[in-house]
Amino acid sequence: MPLPEQDAAPPSAAVPSPCISVCTMNPTTGWCDGCLRTIDEIANWSQMGDSERRAVWLRLDARRTQRQRHAG
Amino acid sequence: MTAFDLPATVRVLERGWLSSNSVLLYDDHESATIIDTGYASHAEQTVALVRHALGGRRLARIVNTHLHSDHCGGNAALELAFGARILIPPGHADAVARWDEQTLTFAATGQRCERFAADEILRPGEVLRAGELDWEVLAAQGHDPHSLALWNASDRILISADALWANGFGVIFPELEGESGFAEQRALLARFAGLAPRVVIPGHGAPFTDVDAALERAHRRLDSLATSPERNARHAAKVLIKFLLLDWREVSSRALTEHLAGTHYLPLLNRRYAPQMAFTDFVATTVDELVASGAAERRGDTLVNRDN
């Protein structure tokens, strides 16, 4: 169970998980409403190396922008 | 920590803090076993993730390390979707059969869990064969008196549930009621050190290989909590409220206080550790601490979850 001072990542963290505990897939976008990942990206996350995870984070930034534009 | 640290038959589905991680173990080309199933409100995503990761296999078994709502909340949905058999620790098997939410921790914490029926009991000392690996079932008391951990000696993999995370461990609940828990957690950390895991798959957070550092941090954390039961209580109160905020995202102060008044832990913590405070004030001061640490924010009378 969570608190900022006791978060999951150790001090010298690898690329952290984008999960913010919303965990609801959006049928229209195909992305999680919270972290904006696809099912495939969530399921494969623990297998990815750091560079692949960073690539996912970049895609999430783009999706966030896209979602804001559609919402606005 | 990359894919190379775990065998191909072990697939970690990392979630967040409202849902525990799940560990999917491929028993063969046709069937799989899952360890822990996340929270009830995330069950739809859990089923979708598991379906995706099964790759056409059958989900034959669900195993719960312990029966906290964030670890067994997906049991019902997964059983419905895949027809899996459910294996649970012995401690609350009777309460599960009767679905006694008072004895189970759901009413006590104010959390929810979909009802399920267990098919089998998994006991400390037994061996679970899953993912083509032998897992010794360990008793992992501390955070929860009935928790299990799973230890694979051949690949030196520890599935530690909430007994050990990269940076801490779950609330030591028994101590909140004046029952022993710190000593058990101390002994458990020592046991884990003795096993010398190569990789730990925790109940929350990424799998990690720097086990010595995690154990060191856990010991320091335990020292801090064990020397001050009041600190443990304040921490528990914050964790329990934060959990609800993660589920609800936002709630009025009044609705939160009313909900908590009907639970076991928050009134108990108020009575035992801050008896001079009215319950409303006890909740408000705990929320103040969450706000101060950036875990929540107030907007008028509404409390809103903040992600770190």
Short mmCIF file of C-alpha atoms in Angstrom, two decimals:
data_model
loop_
_atom_site.label_atom_id
_atom_site.label_comp_id
_atom_site.label_asym_id
_atom_site.label_seq_id
_atom_site.Cartn_x
_atom_site.Cartn_y
_atom_site.Cartn_z
CA MET A 1 0.00 0.00 0.00
CA PRO A 2 1.22 3.38 -1.05
CA LEU A 3 2.72 6.55 0.26
CA PRO A 4 5.12 8.91 -1.48
CA GLU A 5 7.95 8.40 1.02
CA GLN A 6 7.66 4.67 0.65
CA ASP A 7 7.16 4.34 -3.08
CA ALA A 8 8.08 1.30 -5.06
CA ALA A 9 11.20 2.55 -6.81
CA PRO A 10 14.55 2.13 -5.03
CA PRO A 11 16.83 5.20 -4.98
CA SER A 12 18.70 4.41 -8.19
CA ALA A 13 15.57 3.45 -10.10
CA ALA A 14 15.39 2.08 -13.57
CA VAL A 15 12.64 3.55 -15.74
CA PRO A 16 9.57 3.67 -13.46
CA SER A 17 6.18 2.22 -14.32
CA PRO A 18 3.64 4.74 -15.66
CA CYS A 19 0.86 3.14 -13.58
CA ILE A 20 -1.17 5.60 -11.46
CA SER A 21 -3.63 2.97 -10.19
CA VAL A 22 -6.56 3.92 -12.43
CA CYS A 23 -6.27 0.64 -14.38
CA THR A 24 -9.30 0.99 -16.66
CA MET A 25 -9.02 0.25 -20.38
CA ASN A 26 -10.79 2.75 -22.59
CA PRO A 27 -12.61 0.91 -25.40
CA THR A 28 -12.44 3.91 -27.72
CA THR A 29 -8.74 4.70 -27.45
CA GLY A 30 -7.51 1.22 -26.57
CA TRP A 31 -5.39 2.87 -23.89
CA CYS A 32 -5.62 2.65 -20.13
CA ASP A 33 -7.49 5.76 -18.89
CA GLY A 34 -4.79 6.25 -16.26
CA CYS A 35 -1.37 5.51 -17.72
CA LEU A 36 -2.38 5.63 -21.44
CA ARG A 37 -0.66 2.34 -22.26
CA THR A 38 -2.15 -0.37 -24.45
CA ILE A 39 -2.85 -3.82 -22.98
CA ASP A 40 0.21 -5.06 -24.83
CA GLU A 41 2.44 -2.37 -23.32
CA ILE A 42 1.17 -3.04 -19.79
CA ALA A 43 1.48 -6.80 -20.12
CA ASN A 44 4.99 -6.61 -21.54
CA TRP A 45 6.30 -3.85 -19.30
CA SER A 46 8.26 -6.07 -16.91
CA GLN A 47 10.02 -7.73 -19.86
CA MET A 48 11.13 -4.47 -21.46
CA GLY A 49 14.61 -3.06 -21.14
CA ASP A 50 15.18 0.58 -20.17
CA SER A 51 15.37 1.93 -23.71
CA GLU A 52 12.11 0.23 -24.70
CA ARG A 53 10.45 1.62 -21.56
CA ARG A 54 11.66 5.12 -22.37
CA ALA A 55 10.20 4.71 -25.84
CA VAL A 56 6.85 3.85 -24.25
CA TRP A 57 7.03 6.95 -22.04
CA LEU A 58 7.58 9.10 -25.13
CA ARG A 59 4.53 7.56 -26.80
CA LEU A 60 2.51 8.26 -23.63
CA ASP A 61 3.46 11.94 -23.78
CA ALA A 62 2.18 12.07 -27.35
CA ARG A 63 -1.04 10.28 -26.39
CA ARG A 64 -1.61 12.68 -23.49
CA THR A 65 -1.38 15.61 -25.87
CA GLN A 66 -3.69 13.87 -28.31
CA ARG A 67 -6.21 13.14 -25.56
CA GLN A 68 -6.16 16.74 -24.33
CA ARG A 69 -6.78 18.03 -27.84
CA HIS A 70 -9.78 15.73 -28.25
CA ALA A 71 -11.14 16.66 -24.83
CA GLY A 72 -10.71 20.42 -25.34
CA MET B 1 16.17 -5.39 -14.14
CA THR B 2 15.41 -6.84 -17.55
CA ALA B 3 13.67 -9.82 -18.98
CA PHE B 4 16.88 -11.84 -18.67
CA ASP B 5 16.65 -12.03 -14.89
CA LEU B 6 13.55 -14.20 -14.90
CA PRO B 7 12.88 -17.50 -16.69
CA ALA B 8 10.57 -17.40 -19.70
CA THR B 9 7.90 -19.28 -17.72
CA VAL B 10 7.58 -16.40 -15.22
CA ARG B 11 5.67 -13.34 -16.41
CA VAL B 12 5.28 -10.45 -13.99
CA LEU B 13 2.26 -8.23 -14.57
CA GLU B 14 3.28 -5.08 -12.71
CA ARG B 15 0.35 -2.95 -11.55
CA GLY B 16 0.29 -0.02 -9.14
CA TRP B 17 -0.68 0.40 -5.53
CA LEU B 18 -4.43 -0.17 -5.62
CA SER B 19 -3.89 -3.52 -7.36
CA SER B 20 -1.08 -5.84 -6.41
CA ASN B 21 1.21 -7.24 -9.07
CA SER B 22 0.24 -10.58 -10.56
CA VAL B 23 2.78 -13.24 -11.42
CA LEU B 24 1.69 -15.46 -14.29
CA LEU B 25 3.48 -18.80 -14.37
CA TYR B 26 3.29 -20.84 -17.56
CA ASP B 27 2.90 -24.43 -16.45
CA ASP B 28 3.18 -25.71 -20.01
CA HIS B 29 1.93 -24.75 -23.47
CA GLU B 30 -1.64 -25.32 -22.39
CA SER B 31 -2.07 -23.94 -18.91
CA ALA B 32 -0.92 -21.34 -16.42
CA THR B 33 -1.13 -20.34 -12.78
CA ILE B 34 -1.47 -16.80 -11.49
CA ILE B 35 -0.21 -15.50 -8.14
CA ASP B 36 -2.40 -12.68 -6.78
CA THR B 37 -5.08 -10.87 -8.76
CA GLY B 38 -5.26 -7.17 -7.97
CA TYR B 39 -8.18 -5.06 -6.69
CA ALA B 40 -11.87 -5.56 -7.48
CA SER B 41 -12.35 -2.26 -9.30
CA HIS B 42 -9.51 -3.15 -11.68
CA ALA B 43 -10.78 -6.66 -12.39
CA GLU B 44 -11.77 -5.92 -15.99
CA GLN B 45 -8.27 -4.75 -16.84
CA THR B 46 -6.78 -7.68 -14.92
CA VAL B 47 -8.84 -10.15 -16.97
CA ALA B 48 -7.78 -8.42 -20.20
CA LEU B 49 -4.11 -8.45 -19.19
CA VAL B 50 -4.22 -12.09 -18.19
CA ARG B 51 -6.07 -13.08 -21.36
CA HIS B 52 -3.41 -11.27 -23.38
CA ALA B 53 -0.52 -12.86 -21.49
CA LEU B 54 -2.02 -16.38 -21.49
CA GLY B 55 -1.46 -16.63 -25.25
CA GLY B 56 -4.29 -19.09 -25.67
CA ARG B 57 -3.51 -21.14 -22.57
CA ARG B 58 -6.05 -22.06 -19.92
CA LEU B 59 -5.76 -20.32 -16.54
CA ALA B 60 -5.81 -23.43 -14.38
CA ARG B 61 -5.05 -21.99 -10.95
CA ILE B 62 -5.26 -18.78 -8.97
CA VAL B 63 -3.05 -18.61 -5.89
CA ASN B 64 -3.31 -15.84 -3.29
CA THR B 65 -0.34 -15.00 -1.10
CA HIS B 66 -2.73 -13.31 1.34
CA LEU B 67 -6.34 -12.18 1.34
CA HIS B 68 -5.99 -8.41 1.31
CA SER B 69 -8.35 -6.74 -1.12
CA ASP B 70 -5.55 -5.64 -3.44
CA HIS B 71 -4.32 -9.23 -3.84
CA CYS B 72 -7.51 -11.26 -4.26
CA GLY B 73 -9.92 -8.71 -5.76
CA GLY B 74 -9.63 -10.20 -9.23
CA ASN B 75 -10.30 -13.78 -8.14
CA ALA B 76 -14.02 -13.74 -8.90
CA ALA B 77 -13.65 -12.19 -12.35
CA LEU B 78 -10.76 -14.45 -13.34
CA GLU B 79 -12.61 -17.53 -12.11
CA LEU B 80 -15.65 -16.48 -14.14
CA ALA B 81 -13.57 -15.79 -17.25
CA PHE B 82 -11.27 -18.79 -17.09
CA GLY B 83 -12.74 -21.35 -14.67
CA ALA B 84 -9.56 -21.49 -12.59
CA ARG B 85 -9.26 -23.31 -9.25
CA ILE B 86 -8.51 -20.97 -6.35
CA LEU B 87 -5.85 -21.78 -3.75
CA ILE B 88 -5.61 -19.71 -0.56
CA PRO B 89 -3.57 -19.75 2.68
CA PRO B 90 -5.11 -21.68 5.60
CA GLY B 91 -5.64 -18.83 8.07
CA HIS B 92 -8.97 -17.42 6.83
CA ALA B 93 -10.22 -20.35 4.76
CA ASP B 94 -13.27 -20.70 6.98
CA ALA B 95 -14.07 -16.98 6.70
CA VAL B 96 -13.79 -17.21 2.91
CA ALA B 97 -16.20 -20.15 2.85
CA ARG B 98 -18.75 -18.15 4.87
CA TRP B 99 -17.70 -14.88 3.21
CA ASP B 100 -17.40 -13.28 6.60
CA GLU B 101 -16.27 -9.75 5.70
CA GLN B 102 -15.74 -8.89 9.36
CA THR B 103 -13.15 -11.62 9.86
CA LEU B 104 -11.70 -11.07 6.41
CA THR B 105 -10.03 -7.67 6.27
CA PHE B 106 -12.41 -5.93 3.89
CA ALA B 107 -14.90 -4.49 6.38
CA ALA B 108 -12.08 -3.66 8.79
CA THR B 109 -10.23 -1.58 6.22
CA GLY B 110 -13.26 -0.19 4.41
CA GLN B 111 -12.07 -1.78 1.15
CA ARG B 112 -14.06 -4.05 -1.13
CA CYS B 113 -13.59 -7.46 -2.64
CA GLU B 114 -15.81 -9.59 -4.87
CA ARG B 115 -16.86 -12.83 -3.23
CA PHE B 116 -15.16 -16.01 -4.40
CA ALA B 117 -15.00 -19.62 -3.23
CA ALA B 118 -11.68 -21.30 -2.59
CA ASP B 119 -11.04 -24.79 -3.93
CA GLU B 120 -7.87 -25.69 -2.12
CA ILE B 121 -5.67 -24.61 0.75
CA LEU B 122 -1.97 -24.00 0.25
CA ARG B 123 0.04 -24.50 3.42
CA PRO B 124 3.49 -23.37 4.55
CA GLY B 125 5.87 -26.28 4.07
CA GLU B 126 4.15 -27.52 0.92
CA VAL B 127 5.62 -27.23 -2.56
CA LEU B 128 3.71 -25.58 -5.39
CA ARG B 129 4.81 -26.67 -8.85
CA ALA B 130 4.11 -23.81 -11.24
CA GLY B 131 5.89 -22.29 -14.22
CA GLU B 132 7.94 -25.50 -14.46
CA LEU B 133 9.50 -24.53 -11.14
CA ASP B 134 9.16 -25.81 -7.58
CA TRP B 135 8.04 -23.11 -5.16
CA GLU B 136 8.43 -23.71 -1.45
CA VAL B 137 5.49 -22.21 0.38
CA LEU B 138 6.81 -20.05 3.22
CA ALA B 139 4.88 -18.61 6.16
CA ALA B 140 5.36 -14.84 5.85
CA GLN B 141 3.77 -13.36 8.96
CA GLY B 142 4.34 -9.70 9.75
CA HIS B 143 2.20 -7.52 7.49
CA ASP B 144 -0.51 -10.16 7.62
CA PRO B 145 -0.50 -13.08 10.06
CA HIS B 146 -1.56 -15.55 7.39
CA SER B 147 0.51 -14.39 4.43
CA LEU B 148 2.53 -16.77 2.31
CA ALA B 149 5.65 -16.12 0.27
CA LEU B 150 6.93 -18.40 -2.50
CA TRP B 151 10.57 -19.40 -2.83
CA ASN B 152 12.15 -21.08 -5.83
CA ALA B 153 15.53 -22.38 -4.73
CA SER B 154 16.81 -23.46 -8.15
CA ASP B 155 16.56 -20.02 -9.80
CA ARG B 156 16.63 -18.18 -6.45
CA ILE B 157 13.41 -16.26 -7.07
CA LEU B 158 11.38 -14.97 -4.13
CA ILE B 159 7.74 -13.94 -4.57
CA SER B 160 7.58 -11.81 -1.45
CA ALA B 161 3.99 -10.45 -1.47
CA ASP B 162 3.89 -7.42 0.88
CA ALA B 163 6.59 -8.71 3.23
CA LEU B 164 9.38 -7.05 1.25
CA TRP B 165 9.33 -4.34 -1.39
CA ALA B 166 12.27 -2.54 -2.96
CA ASN B 167 11.66 0.26 -0.48
CA GLY B 168 9.76 -0.99 2.55
CA PHE B 169 6.92 -3.44 3.22
CA GLY B 170 3.22 -3.43 3.96
CA VAL B 171 1.70 -2.03 7.18
CA ILE B 172 2.32 -4.34 10.15
CA PHE B 173 -1.37 -4.70 10.97
CA PRO B 174 -1.22 -6.99 14.04
CA GLU B 175 0.74 -4.38 16.02
CA LEU B 176 -2.10 -1.89 15.55
CA GLU B 177 -4.21 -4.12 17.77
CA GLY B 178 -1.47 -4.77 20.31
CA GLU B 179 -0.57 -8.15 18.81
CA SER B 180 2.95 -9.12 17.84
CA GLY B 181 3.98 -8.29 14.29
CA PHE B 182 7.32 -6.46 14.43
CA ALA B 183 9.15 -9.52 15.76
CA GLU B 184 7.64 -11.68 13.04
CA GLN B 185 8.62 -9.17 10.35
CA ARG B 186 12.16 -9.01 11.77
CA ALA B 187 12.46 -12.79 11.69
CA LEU B 188 11.01 -12.92 8.19
CA LEU B 189 13.54 -10.39 6.86
CA ALA B 190 16.29 -12.49 8.43
CA ARG B 191 14.86 -15.61 6.79
CA PHE B 192 14.79 -13.88 3.42
CA ALA B 193 18.41 -12.79 3.92
CA GLY B 194 19.32 -16.39 4.67
CA LEU B 195 17.71 -17.56 1.44
CA ALA B 196 19.81 -15.02 -0.48
CA PRO B 197 17.39 -14.45 -3.37
CA ARG B 198 18.82 -13.49 -6.74
CA VAL B 199 15.62 -11.69 -7.67
CA VAL B 200 12.59 -10.63 -5.64
CA ILE B 201 9.14 -10.23 -7.19
CA PRO B 202 7.35 -7.97 -4.69
CA GLY B 203 3.60 -7.53 -4.29
CA HIS B 204 3.97 -3.94 -5.52
CA GLY B 205 6.67 -2.31 -7.62
CA ALA B 206 9.15 -3.70 -10.09
CA PRO B 207 11.03 -6.95 -9.51
CA PHE B 208 14.50 -6.19 -8.16
CA THR B 209 17.89 -7.81 -7.84
CA ASP B 210 19.60 -5.54 -5.28
CA VAL B 211 18.16 -7.59 -2.44
CA ASP B 212 20.74 -6.61 0.18
CA ALA B 213 19.89 -2.93 -0.24
CA ALA B 214 16.16 -3.65 -0.04
CA LEU B 215 16.62 -5.70 3.14
CA GLU B 216 18.77 -2.93 4.63
CA ARG B 217 16.09 -0.33 3.92
CA ALA B 218 13.41 -2.66 5.28
CA HIS B 219 15.35 -3.16 8.51
CA ARG B 220 15.77 0.59 8.99
CA ARG B 221 12.07 1.09 8.31
CA LEU B 222 11.21 -1.64 10.82
CA ASP B 223 13.54 -0.09 13.42
CA SER B 224 11.73 3.23 13.00
CA LEU B 225 8.25 1.68 13.31
CA ALA B 226 9.06 -0.75 16.09
CA THR B 227 10.48 1.95 18.35
CA SER B 228 7.27 3.95 18.02
CA PRO B 229 3.92 2.16 17.88
CA GLU B 230 2.42 5.60 17.46
CA ARG B 231 4.44 6.07 14.28
CA ASN B 232 3.17 2.72 13.03
CA ALA B 233 -0.39 3.80 13.78
CA ARG B 234 -0.06 7.17 12.02
CA HIS B 235 1.48 5.44 9.04
CA ALA B 236 -1.33 2.86 8.93
CA ALA B 237 -4.01 5.56 9.10
CA LYS B 238 -2.42 7.40 6.15
CA VAL B 239 -2.05 4.22 4.10
CA LEU B 240 -5.68 3.22 4.66
CA ILE B 241 -6.99 6.65 3.65
CA LYS B 242 -4.63 6.88 0.65
CA PHE B 243 -5.89 3.48 -0.52
CA LEU B 244 -9.47 4.79 -0.58
CA LEU B 245 -8.34 7.91 -2.42
CA LEU B 246 -6.70 5.77 -5.08
CA ASP B 247 -9.99 3.92 -5.52
CA TRP B 248 -12.34 6.88 -5.45
CA ARG B 249 -9.97 9.53 -6.87
CA GLU B 250 -11.91 12.18 -4.93
CA VAL B 251 -14.31 12.26 -2.00
CA SER B 252 -15.90 14.85 0.27
CA SER B 253 -14.32 15.06 3.73
CA ARG B 254 -17.68 14.20 5.22
CA ALA B 255 -18.25 11.12 3.11
CA LEU B 256 -14.72 9.91 3.83
CA THR B 257 -15.15 10.40 7.59
CA GLU B 258 -18.53 8.65 7.57
CA HIS B 259 -17.12 5.73 5.61
CA LEU B 260 -14.12 5.40 7.92
CA ALA B 261 -16.31 5.61 11.03
CA GLY B 262 -17.94 2.37 9.89
CA THR B 263 -14.62 0.55 9.55
CA HIS B 264 -12.59 -1.15 12.24
CA TYR B 265 -9.09 0.26 11.93
CA LEU B 266 -9.53 4.03 11.87
CA PRO B 267 -11.76 4.16 14.98
CA LEU B 268 -9.38 1.71 16.70
CA LEU B 269 -6.36 3.85 15.88
CA ASN B 270 -8.21 6.92 17.15
CA ARG B 271 -9.11 5.20 20.45
CA ARG B 272 -5.70 3.65 21.04
CA TYR B 273 -3.33 6.36 19.86
CA ALA B 274 -5.22 9.66 19.93
CA PRO B 275 -8.04 9.15 22.45
CA GLN B 276 -8.22 12.84 23.22
CA MET B 277 -9.23 13.65 19.61
CA ALA B 278 -12.72 13.50 18.16
CA PHE B 279 -12.89 11.07 15.23
CA THR B 280 -13.53 13.86 12.73
CA ASP B 281 -10.38 15.64 13.92
CA PHE B 282 -8.36 12.41 13.87
CA VAL B 283 -9.30 11.85 10.23
CA ALA B 284 -8.70 15.53 9.39
CA THR B 285 -5.19 15.54 10.91
CA THR B 286 -4.32 12.34 9.09
CA VAL B 287 -5.51 13.89 5.85
CA ASP B 288 -3.42 17.00 6.66
CA GLU B 289 -0.36 14.74 6.76
CA LEU B 290 -1.26 13.21 3.40
CA VAL B 291 -1.71 16.67 1.93
CA ALA B 292 1.62 17.82 3.39
CA SER B 293 3.43 14.89 1.76
CA GLY B 294 1.81 15.50 -1.61
CA ALA B 295 -0.33 12.36 -1.59
CA ALA B 296 -3.60 14.28 -1.59
CA GLU B 297 -4.93 17.76 -2.02
CA ARG B 298 -7.90 19.66 -0.68
CA ARG B 299 -10.24 21.55 -2.98
CA GLY B 300 -12.77 23.11 -0.65
CA ASP B 301 -14.48 20.27 1.13
CA THR B 302 -13.28 17.71 -1.40
CA LEU B 303 -10.22 15.56 -1.03
CA VAL B 304 -8.52 14.70 -4.26
CA ASN B 305 -5.95 12.00 -4.88
CA ARG B 306 -2.54 13.21 -6.04
CA ASP B 307 -0.19 10.95 -7.90
CA ASN B 308 3.48 11.27 -7.02
#
